[in-house]
Amino acid sequence: MKFDVSRELYQRACRTCPGGIHSNVRKAWHPHPMYYDHGRGSRVWDADGNEFIDYVLARGPLLLGHSPQPVIEAVKRELDRGLMYAGQHELEIAASEKICSLVPCAEMERFAGSGSEAVHGAIRLARAMTGRMKVLRFEGHYHGWFDNEFWNYAPPLETAGPRESPRPLPASKGMSVAEGEHLVICPWNDLALVDATFERHRGEIAAVLTEAIMCNTAGIMPRPGFLEGLRELCTKDGALLIFDEVITGFRVSLGGAQGYFGVTPDLATFAKGMAGGFPVSGIAGRRQYMEAFGDGTVTHSGTYNSSGPNMAATLAAMEMLSADDGALLKHAHAMGQRLMEGIREAGGRLGKDVHIRGVPAVFHVSFNDREEIVDYRTSLARDAAAYDRFWLALQERGIRTVPGGLWFVSTAHTPQDVDQTLAAIGEAMKTV
Ligand SMILES: Cc1ncc(COP(=O)(O)O)c(C=O)c1O
């Protein structure tokens, strides 16, 4: 496979754009950041004309595949009518109603533009509603890049502090370290430690903020009872439980991870997967808290929030996903299930030590885990170099996946895609 055009574009981009990329998470690609030309359904073509079956899906937003036609048509219709009004329009009501009908915690909902914005809004709301400042959150969780979000994502162990009480560590230079005074960090999946932490900070914690599945670190699932335990501890202490469903929303189930696990948070954030790839996010939650955005007690604003085309995309995506009792999402899960099983089988055939975590529409693959992976620190026990070789061998065979192990599956993937992918996996696995 040749990447000459991509390399030339990268060199050109570097002259006017730092690093040649417009989001720092896009740098970790081989042989250099890649440039793409177009996508359709489950496939994407790069600038050199190489074709890939795409399991990156823009890191989640393309739950319906590339350019889903009903979404594109709805957006086109709206583009001709008007873009935005600094005022209200009916589509945003319909989109909000749809979300509230699907998501268990969503008695009310507000739109924003990105996942980071939505999490920022939820944290502010929780602090305002409880009159407390501390946020309890977990090592290895990614909640966005803002100063109150980008903490303890992948901390070096030399500076991370003891497992039982990790130090708050900003993940970028230039962040306001003052936020660290208000953060309490725990390892994930250890309810006894969370309980003890609540004990130490009785009446001080505004919110527990968590991904309900650790999609951003090794696809780690919650231990049985962990999310239920967080729910109970929050209720007991008067803290709000926030699920960051930016990845899991509408993907893990139509009701998100909260629908999947049957645990209802007070607030939840959504983004990827809710608008067929258009830049839309949402904060949803219980009426008693969300009303504070409405009466002006707590500010949530945004010039671009709920623009006409974005709302058309949201409504069209929601209608596609929920039609026929969620048939499209069931299909994506069936495709993911076949992939997970096929990867396991290929590993078995070749005598490789394969580990798969997550749910079929978003799962994680690793090799040679040295211990059971249940949280950020144990996630370091996987063989990153082996996965890197596997990842590269897949790319060379036309299969595009996220570096590091995460696989996103869309409603557009077909059984033929899966068969072709499994054939490539059989070959790529030999490099492990
Ligand atoms: C769980 C989670 N929360 C928040 C965000 C931030 O969303 P955005 O990149 O849209 O700002 C991400 C992005 O990957 C995410 O995975």
Short mmCIF file of C-alpha atoms in Angstrom, two decimals, residues 65-405:
data_model
loop_
_atom_site.label_atom_id
_atom_site.label_comp_id
_atom_site.label_asym_id
_atom_site.label_seq_id
_atom_site.Cartn_x
_atom_site.Cartn_y
_atom_site.Cartn_z
CA GLY A 65 -21.66 4.57 8.72
CA HIS A 66 -20.26 7.22 6.37
CA SER A 67 -22.82 9.67 4.94
CA PRO A 68 -26.05 7.89 5.90
CA GLN A 69 -28.50 8.97 3.19
CA PRO A 70 -31.60 9.75 5.33
CA VAL A 71 -29.45 12.01 7.53
CA ILE A 72 -27.80 13.69 4.55
CA GLU A 73 -31.18 14.25 2.86
CA ALA A 74 -32.67 15.75 6.03
CA VAL A 75 -29.69 18.08 6.40
CA LYS A 76 -29.85 19.13 2.75
CA ARG A 77 -33.54 20.03 3.12
CA GLU A 78 -32.75 22.13 6.17
CA LEU A 79 -29.74 23.82 4.57
CA ASP A 80 -32.04 25.29 1.97
CA ARG A 81 -34.42 26.62 4.65
CA GLY A 82 -31.97 28.39 6.94
CA LEU A 83 -28.97 27.70 9.16
CA MET A 84 -29.68 29.20 12.56
CA TYR A 85 -31.67 31.93 14.16
CA ALA A 86 -30.35 32.78 17.64
CA GLY A 87 -33.88 31.70 18.33
CA GLN A 88 -35.88 28.54 18.56
CA HIS A 89 -37.32 26.24 15.89
CA GLU A 90 -39.55 23.19 15.90
CA LEU A 91 -36.95 20.62 14.87
CA GLU A 92 -35.01 21.12 18.10
CA ILE A 93 -38.15 20.34 20.12
CA ALA A 94 -38.78 17.17 18.12
CA ALA A 95 -35.13 16.07 18.52
CA SER A 96 -35.22 16.71 22.26
CA GLU A 97 -38.53 14.85 22.63
CA LYS A 98 -37.05 11.88 20.80
CA ILE A 99 -34.01 11.75 23.10
CA CYS A 100 -36.21 12.05 26.19
CA SER A 101 -38.31 9.14 24.92
CA LEU A 102 -35.23 6.90 24.57
CA VAL A 103 -32.88 7.73 27.46
CA PRO A 104 -33.96 6.67 30.99
CA CYS A 105 -32.51 9.67 32.88
CA ALA A 106 -33.62 12.20 30.26
CA GLU A 107 -36.59 14.04 31.69
CA MET A 108 -35.13 17.13 30.02
CA GLU A 109 -32.32 17.73 27.58
CA ARG A 110 -30.11 20.56 26.24
CA PHE A 111 -28.05 20.52 23.03
CA ALA A 112 -24.44 21.65 22.66
CA GLY A 113 -21.70 21.18 20.08
CA SER A 114 -19.10 18.74 21.42
CA GLY A 115 -18.68 16.11 24.09
CA SER A 116 -16.27 18.32 26.03
CA GLU A 117 -18.87 21.09 26.17
CA ALA A 118 -21.57 18.72 27.37
CA VAL A 119 -19.39 17.34 30.19
CA HIS A 120 -18.40 20.89 31.14
CA GLY A 121 -22.09 21.80 31.42
CA ALA A 122 -22.94 18.73 33.49
CA ILE A 123 -20.12 19.41 35.97
CA ARG A 124 -21.22 23.02 36.35
CA LEU A 125 -24.83 21.99 36.89
CA ALA A 126 -23.90 19.38 39.51
CA ARG A 127 -21.78 21.91 41.41
CA ALA A 128 -24.55 24.49 41.30
CA MET A 129 -27.26 22.08 42.39
CA THR A 130 -25.35 20.63 45.33
CA GLY A 131 -23.47 23.77 46.42
CA ARG A 132 -20.36 21.55 46.54
CA MET A 133 -17.20 21.75 44.45
CA LYS A 134 -15.53 18.34 44.57
CA VAL A 135 -15.88 15.92 41.68
CA LEU A 136 -14.98 12.28 42.23
CA ARG A 137 -13.65 10.74 39.03
CA PHE A 138 -11.57 7.83 37.87
CA GLU A 139 -8.10 7.15 36.52
CA GLY A 140 -8.00 6.36 32.80
CA HIS A 141 -11.33 8.01 31.95
CA TYR A 142 -11.41 10.59 29.17
CA HIS A 143 -14.05 13.28 29.51
CA GLY A 144 -12.75 15.92 27.06
CA TRP A 145 -9.90 18.37 26.80
CA PHE A 146 -11.15 21.32 28.91
CA ASP A 147 -9.37 22.47 32.08
CA ASN A 148 -11.97 20.83 34.32
CA GLU A 149 -11.96 17.58 32.32
CA PHE A 150 -8.52 16.53 31.09
CA TRP A 151 -7.16 14.97 34.29
CA ASN A 152 -5.60 11.58 35.11
CA TYR A 153 -6.35 10.18 31.66
CA ALA A 154 -3.06 8.30 31.16
CA PRO A 155 -0.85 9.41 34.06
CA PRO A 156 2.72 8.10 34.28
CA LEU A 157 2.84 5.75 37.25
CA GLU A 158 5.95 7.45 38.70
CA THR A 159 3.90 10.58 39.42
CA ALA A 160 0.39 9.13 39.71
CA GLY A 161 0.55 8.54 43.48
CA PRO A 162 -0.70 5.50 45.39
CA ARG A 163 -3.38 3.29 43.82
CA GLU A 164 -5.78 3.91 46.72
CA SER A 165 -5.65 7.71 46.39
CA PRO A 166 -4.12 8.85 43.10
CA ARG A 167 -2.96 12.47 42.85
CA PRO A 168 -4.98 14.76 40.59
CA LEU A 169 -2.74 15.22 37.55
CA PRO A 170 -3.50 17.60 34.67
CA ALA A 171 -2.97 15.83 31.34
CA SER A 172 -1.69 18.89 29.45
CA LYS A 173 0.58 21.80 30.13
CA GLY A 174 -1.21 25.13 30.39
CA MET A 175 -4.20 23.85 32.32
CA SER A 176 -5.49 25.63 35.41
CA VAL A 177 -4.10 23.48 38.21
CA ALA A 178 -6.54 25.09 40.65
CA GLU A 179 -9.17 22.62 39.40
CA GLY A 180 -7.05 19.85 40.92
CA GLU A 181 -7.98 21.07 44.41
CA HIS A 182 -11.56 20.11 43.65
CA LEU A 183 -10.87 16.66 42.22
CA VAL A 184 -10.87 13.38 44.07
CA ILE A 185 -9.44 10.53 41.99
CA CYS A 186 -10.13 6.83 42.46
CA PRO A 187 -9.27 3.67 40.56
CA TRP A 188 -12.34 2.39 38.68
CA ASN A 189 -14.24 -0.74 39.59
CA ASP A 190 -13.31 -0.67 43.30
CA LEU A 191 -16.51 0.14 45.14
CA ALA A 192 -15.03 -0.27 48.61
CA LEU A 193 -12.49 2.45 47.79
CA VAL A 194 -15.18 4.77 46.46
CA ASP A 195 -17.15 4.15 49.64
CA ALA A 196 -14.11 4.96 51.78
CA THR A 197 -13.48 8.08 49.69
CA PHE A 198 -17.04 9.29 50.28
CA GLU A 199 -16.44 8.63 53.98
CA ARG A 200 -13.37 10.91 53.91
CA HIS A 201 -15.19 13.66 52.01
CA ARG A 202 -18.63 13.34 53.55
CA GLY A 203 -20.98 16.07 52.25
CA GLU A 204 -18.30 17.59 49.97
CA ILE A 205 -18.72 15.70 46.71
CA ALA A 206 -20.88 17.38 44.08
CA ALA A 207 -20.76 14.56 41.58
CA VAL A 208 -19.30 11.23 40.62
CA LEU A 209 -18.33 11.45 36.95
CA THR A 210 -17.74 8.19 35.09
CA GLU A 211 -17.75 6.52 31.71
CA ALA A 212 -20.13 3.59 32.21
CA ILE A 213 -17.79 1.41 30.13
CA MET A 214 -14.13 2.44 30.00
CA CYS A 215 -14.18 2.86 26.22
CA ASN A 216 -11.17 5.17 26.34
CA THR A 217 -9.04 2.68 28.24
CA ALA A 218 -9.08 -0.96 27.16
CA GLY A 219 -12.89 -1.28 26.88
CA ILE A 220 -13.15 -2.30 30.53
CA MET A 221 -16.63 -3.31 31.63
CA PRO A 222 -17.98 -2.37 35.06
CA ARG A 223 -17.80 -5.19 37.58
CA PRO A 224 -21.23 -6.55 38.53
CA GLY A 225 -22.71 -4.17 41.09
CA PHE A 226 -20.18 -1.37 40.56
CA LEU A 227 -22.48 1.09 38.77
CA GLU A 228 -25.35 0.15 41.09
CA GLY A 229 -23.02 0.81 44.03
CA LEU A 230 -22.06 4.23 42.69
CA ARG A 231 -25.77 5.00 42.34
CA GLU A 232 -26.40 4.08 45.97
CA LEU A 233 -23.39 5.95 47.34
CA CYS A 234 -24.35 9.11 45.44
CA THR A 235 -27.95 8.95 46.62
CA LYS A 236 -26.84 8.38 50.21
CA ASP A 237 -24.46 11.35 50.20
CA GLY A 238 -26.54 13.77 48.10
CA ALA A 239 -24.01 13.77 45.26
CA LEU A 240 -25.13 13.60 41.62
CA LEU A 241 -24.20 10.63 39.47
CA ILE A 242 -23.08 11.67 35.97
CA PHE A 243 -22.63 9.09 33.23
CA ASP A 244 -20.44 10.35 30.41
CA GLU A 245 -22.16 8.58 27.54
CA VAL A 246 -20.34 10.46 24.79
CA ILE A 247 -19.31 7.09 23.30
CA THR A 248 -21.83 4.67 24.81
CA GLY A 249 -24.91 6.81 24.08
CA PHE A 250 -27.28 5.30 21.48
CA ARG A 251 -24.51 2.80 20.61
CA VAL A 252 -24.50 0.36 23.52
CA SER A 253 -28.29 0.41 23.44
CA LEU A 254 -30.91 2.93 22.30
CA GLY A 255 -31.02 4.07 25.94
CA GLY A 256 -27.22 4.17 26.16
CA ALA A 257 -25.20 2.40 28.84
CA GLN A 258 -27.81 3.38 31.42
CA GLY A 259 -30.41 1.44 29.43
CA TYR A 260 -28.00 -1.46 28.93
CA PHE A 261 -27.03 -1.79 32.61
CA GLY A 262 -30.32 -0.63 34.12
CA VAL A 263 -28.68 2.03 36.29
CA THR A 264 -30.10 5.54 35.96
CA PRO A 265 -27.76 8.48 36.62
CA ASP A 266 -28.93 11.98 37.56
CA LEU A 267 -27.26 13.55 34.54
CA ALA A 268 -25.72 12.14 31.38
CA THR A 269 -23.78 13.52 28.46
CA PHE A 270 -24.10 12.41 24.84
CA ALA A 271 -22.35 13.28 21.58
CA LYS A 272 -20.87 10.67 19.26
CA GLY A 273 -23.56 8.60 17.64
CA MET A 274 -26.43 11.00 18.21
CA ALA A 275 -26.42 12.89 14.90
CA GLY A 276 -25.03 10.61 12.19
CA GLY A 277 -21.65 12.38 12.30
CA PHE A 278 -22.79 15.99 12.67
CA PRO A 279 -21.35 18.02 15.57
CA VAL A 280 -24.06 17.71 18.19
CA SER A 281 -23.86 16.89 21.88
CA GLY A 282 -26.39 16.86 24.67
CA ILE A 283 -26.77 17.12 28.43
CA ALA A 284 -29.72 15.15 29.73
CA GLY A 285 -31.05 14.54 33.20
CA ARG A 286 -33.62 14.81 35.89
CA ARG A 287 -36.02 17.70 35.64
CA GLN A 288 -35.25 18.96 39.17
CA TYR A 289 -31.64 19.69 38.10
CA MET A 290 -32.05 20.53 34.43
CA GLU A 291 -34.63 23.25 35.24
CA ALA A 292 -31.74 25.31 36.63
CA PHE A 293 -30.55 25.87 33.04
CA GLY A 294 -34.05 27.10 32.25
CA ASP A 295 -34.55 29.54 35.10
CA GLY A 296 -31.13 31.06 34.48
CA THR A 297 -29.62 29.93 37.80
CA VAL A 298 -26.94 28.11 35.84
CA THR A 299 -25.65 29.27 32.48
CA HIS A 300 -25.43 27.00 29.51
CA SER A 301 -24.97 28.82 26.20
CA GLY A 302 -23.58 28.42 22.72
CA THR A 303 -24.08 30.35 19.50
CA TYR A 304 -24.06 27.17 17.43
CA ASN A 305 -26.23 25.05 19.75
CA SER A 306 -29.18 23.35 18.02
CA SER A 307 -28.65 24.85 14.56
CA GLY A 308 -31.23 23.78 11.96
CA PRO A 309 -29.04 21.34 9.99
CA ASN A 310 -27.64 19.80 13.18
CA MET A 311 -31.12 19.25 14.56
CA ALA A 312 -32.27 17.79 11.27
CA ALA A 313 -29.33 15.39 11.48
CA THR A 314 -30.11 14.51 15.11
CA LEU A 315 -33.76 13.80 14.48
CA ALA A 316 -33.05 11.79 11.33
CA ALA A 317 -30.36 9.74 13.11
CA MET A 318 -32.63 9.10 16.10
CA GLU A 319 -35.46 8.03 13.80
CA MET A 320 -33.18 5.67 11.89
CA LEU A 321 -31.85 4.13 15.09
CA SER A 322 -35.20 3.70 16.81
CA ALA A 323 -37.21 2.51 13.77
CA ASP A 324 -38.46 -1.07 13.77
CA ASP A 325 -37.60 -1.63 17.44
CA GLY A 326 -33.97 -0.65 16.95
CA ALA A 327 -33.37 -3.08 14.07
CA LEU A 328 -30.35 -1.17 12.73
CA LEU A 329 -28.60 -1.13 16.08
CA LYS A 330 -29.35 -4.84 16.54
CA HIS A 331 -27.68 -5.42 13.19
CA ALA A 332 -24.57 -3.48 14.28
CA HIS A 333 -24.42 -5.58 17.45
CA ALA A 334 -24.78 -8.79 15.45
CA MET A 335 -21.89 -7.75 13.19
CA GLY A 336 -19.79 -6.82 16.23
CA GLN A 337 -20.61 -10.13 17.88
CA ARG A 338 -19.40 -12.05 14.80
CA LEU A 339 -16.21 -10.03 14.80
CA MET A 340 -15.54 -10.60 18.49
CA GLU A 341 -16.10 -14.33 18.09
CA GLY A 342 -14.03 -14.45 14.88
CA ILE A 343 -11.10 -12.66 16.52
CA ARG A 344 -11.23 -15.07 19.46
CA GLU A 345 -11.34 -18.06 17.12
CA ALA A 346 -8.42 -16.77 15.03
CA GLY A 347 -6.42 -16.33 18.23
CA GLY A 348 -7.29 -19.86 19.33
CA ARG A 349 -6.32 -21.34 15.97
CA LEU A 350 -2.94 -19.62 16.00
CA GLY A 351 -2.28 -20.14 19.71
CA LYS A 352 -2.32 -16.40 20.52
CA ASP A 353 -3.37 -14.98 23.87
CA VAL A 354 -6.25 -12.69 22.82
CA HIS A 355 -8.41 -10.63 25.18
CA ILE A 356 -11.62 -8.92 24.12
CA ARG A 357 -13.61 -6.58 26.35
CA GLY A 358 -16.64 -4.40 25.77
CA VAL A 359 -19.90 -4.81 23.88
CA PRO A 360 -20.30 -5.70 20.19
CA ALA A 361 -20.78 -2.14 18.90
CA VAL A 362 -17.64 -0.92 20.71
CA PHE A 363 -15.08 -3.43 21.89
CA HIS A 364 -11.38 -3.59 22.65
CA VAL A 365 -8.77 -6.17 21.65
CA SER A 366 -5.47 -6.78 23.43
CA PHE A 367 -2.80 -9.48 23.52
CA ASN A 368 -0.74 -11.19 26.21
CA ASP A 369 -2.38 -9.44 29.21
CA ARG A 370 -0.10 -10.04 32.19
CA GLU A 371 -2.97 -9.70 34.67
CA GLU A 372 -6.74 -9.26 34.65
CA ILE A 373 -7.54 -5.78 33.34
CA VAL A 374 -10.10 -4.03 35.54
CA ASP A 375 -8.89 -0.42 35.78
CA TYR A 376 -6.31 2.02 34.37
CA ARG A 377 -3.25 0.59 36.17
CA THR A 378 -4.01 -3.01 35.26
CA SER A 379 -4.70 -1.87 31.67
CA LEU A 380 -0.96 -1.24 31.39
CA ALA A 381 -0.45 -5.00 31.65
CA ARG A 382 -1.33 -5.51 27.99
CA ASP A 383 1.22 -6.03 25.22
CA ALA A 384 1.02 -2.70 23.38
CA ALA A 385 3.82 -3.57 20.95
CA ALA A 386 2.06 -6.76 19.84
CA TYR A 387 -1.16 -4.84 19.22
CA ASP A 388 0.73 -2.20 17.28
CA ARG A 389 2.07 -4.86 14.89
CA PHE A 390 -1.41 -6.36 14.52
CA TRP A 391 -2.91 -2.91 13.90
CA LEU A 392 -0.36 -2.10 11.20
CA ALA A 393 -0.79 -5.50 9.52
CA LEU A 394 -4.55 -4.87 9.41
CA GLN A 395 -4.09 -1.43 7.89
CA GLU A 396 -1.87 -2.96 5.18
CA ARG A 397 -4.75 -5.36 4.44
CA GLY A 398 -7.38 -2.62 4.12
CA ILE A 399 -8.83 -2.78 7.61
CA ARG A 400 -8.80 0.53 9.48
CA THR A 401 -9.04 0.41 13.28
CA VAL A 402 -8.17 2.79 16.12
CA PRO A 403 -4.55 2.45 17.32
CA GLY A 404 -4.43 0.97 20.81
CA GLY A 405 -7.17 -1.62 20.42
#
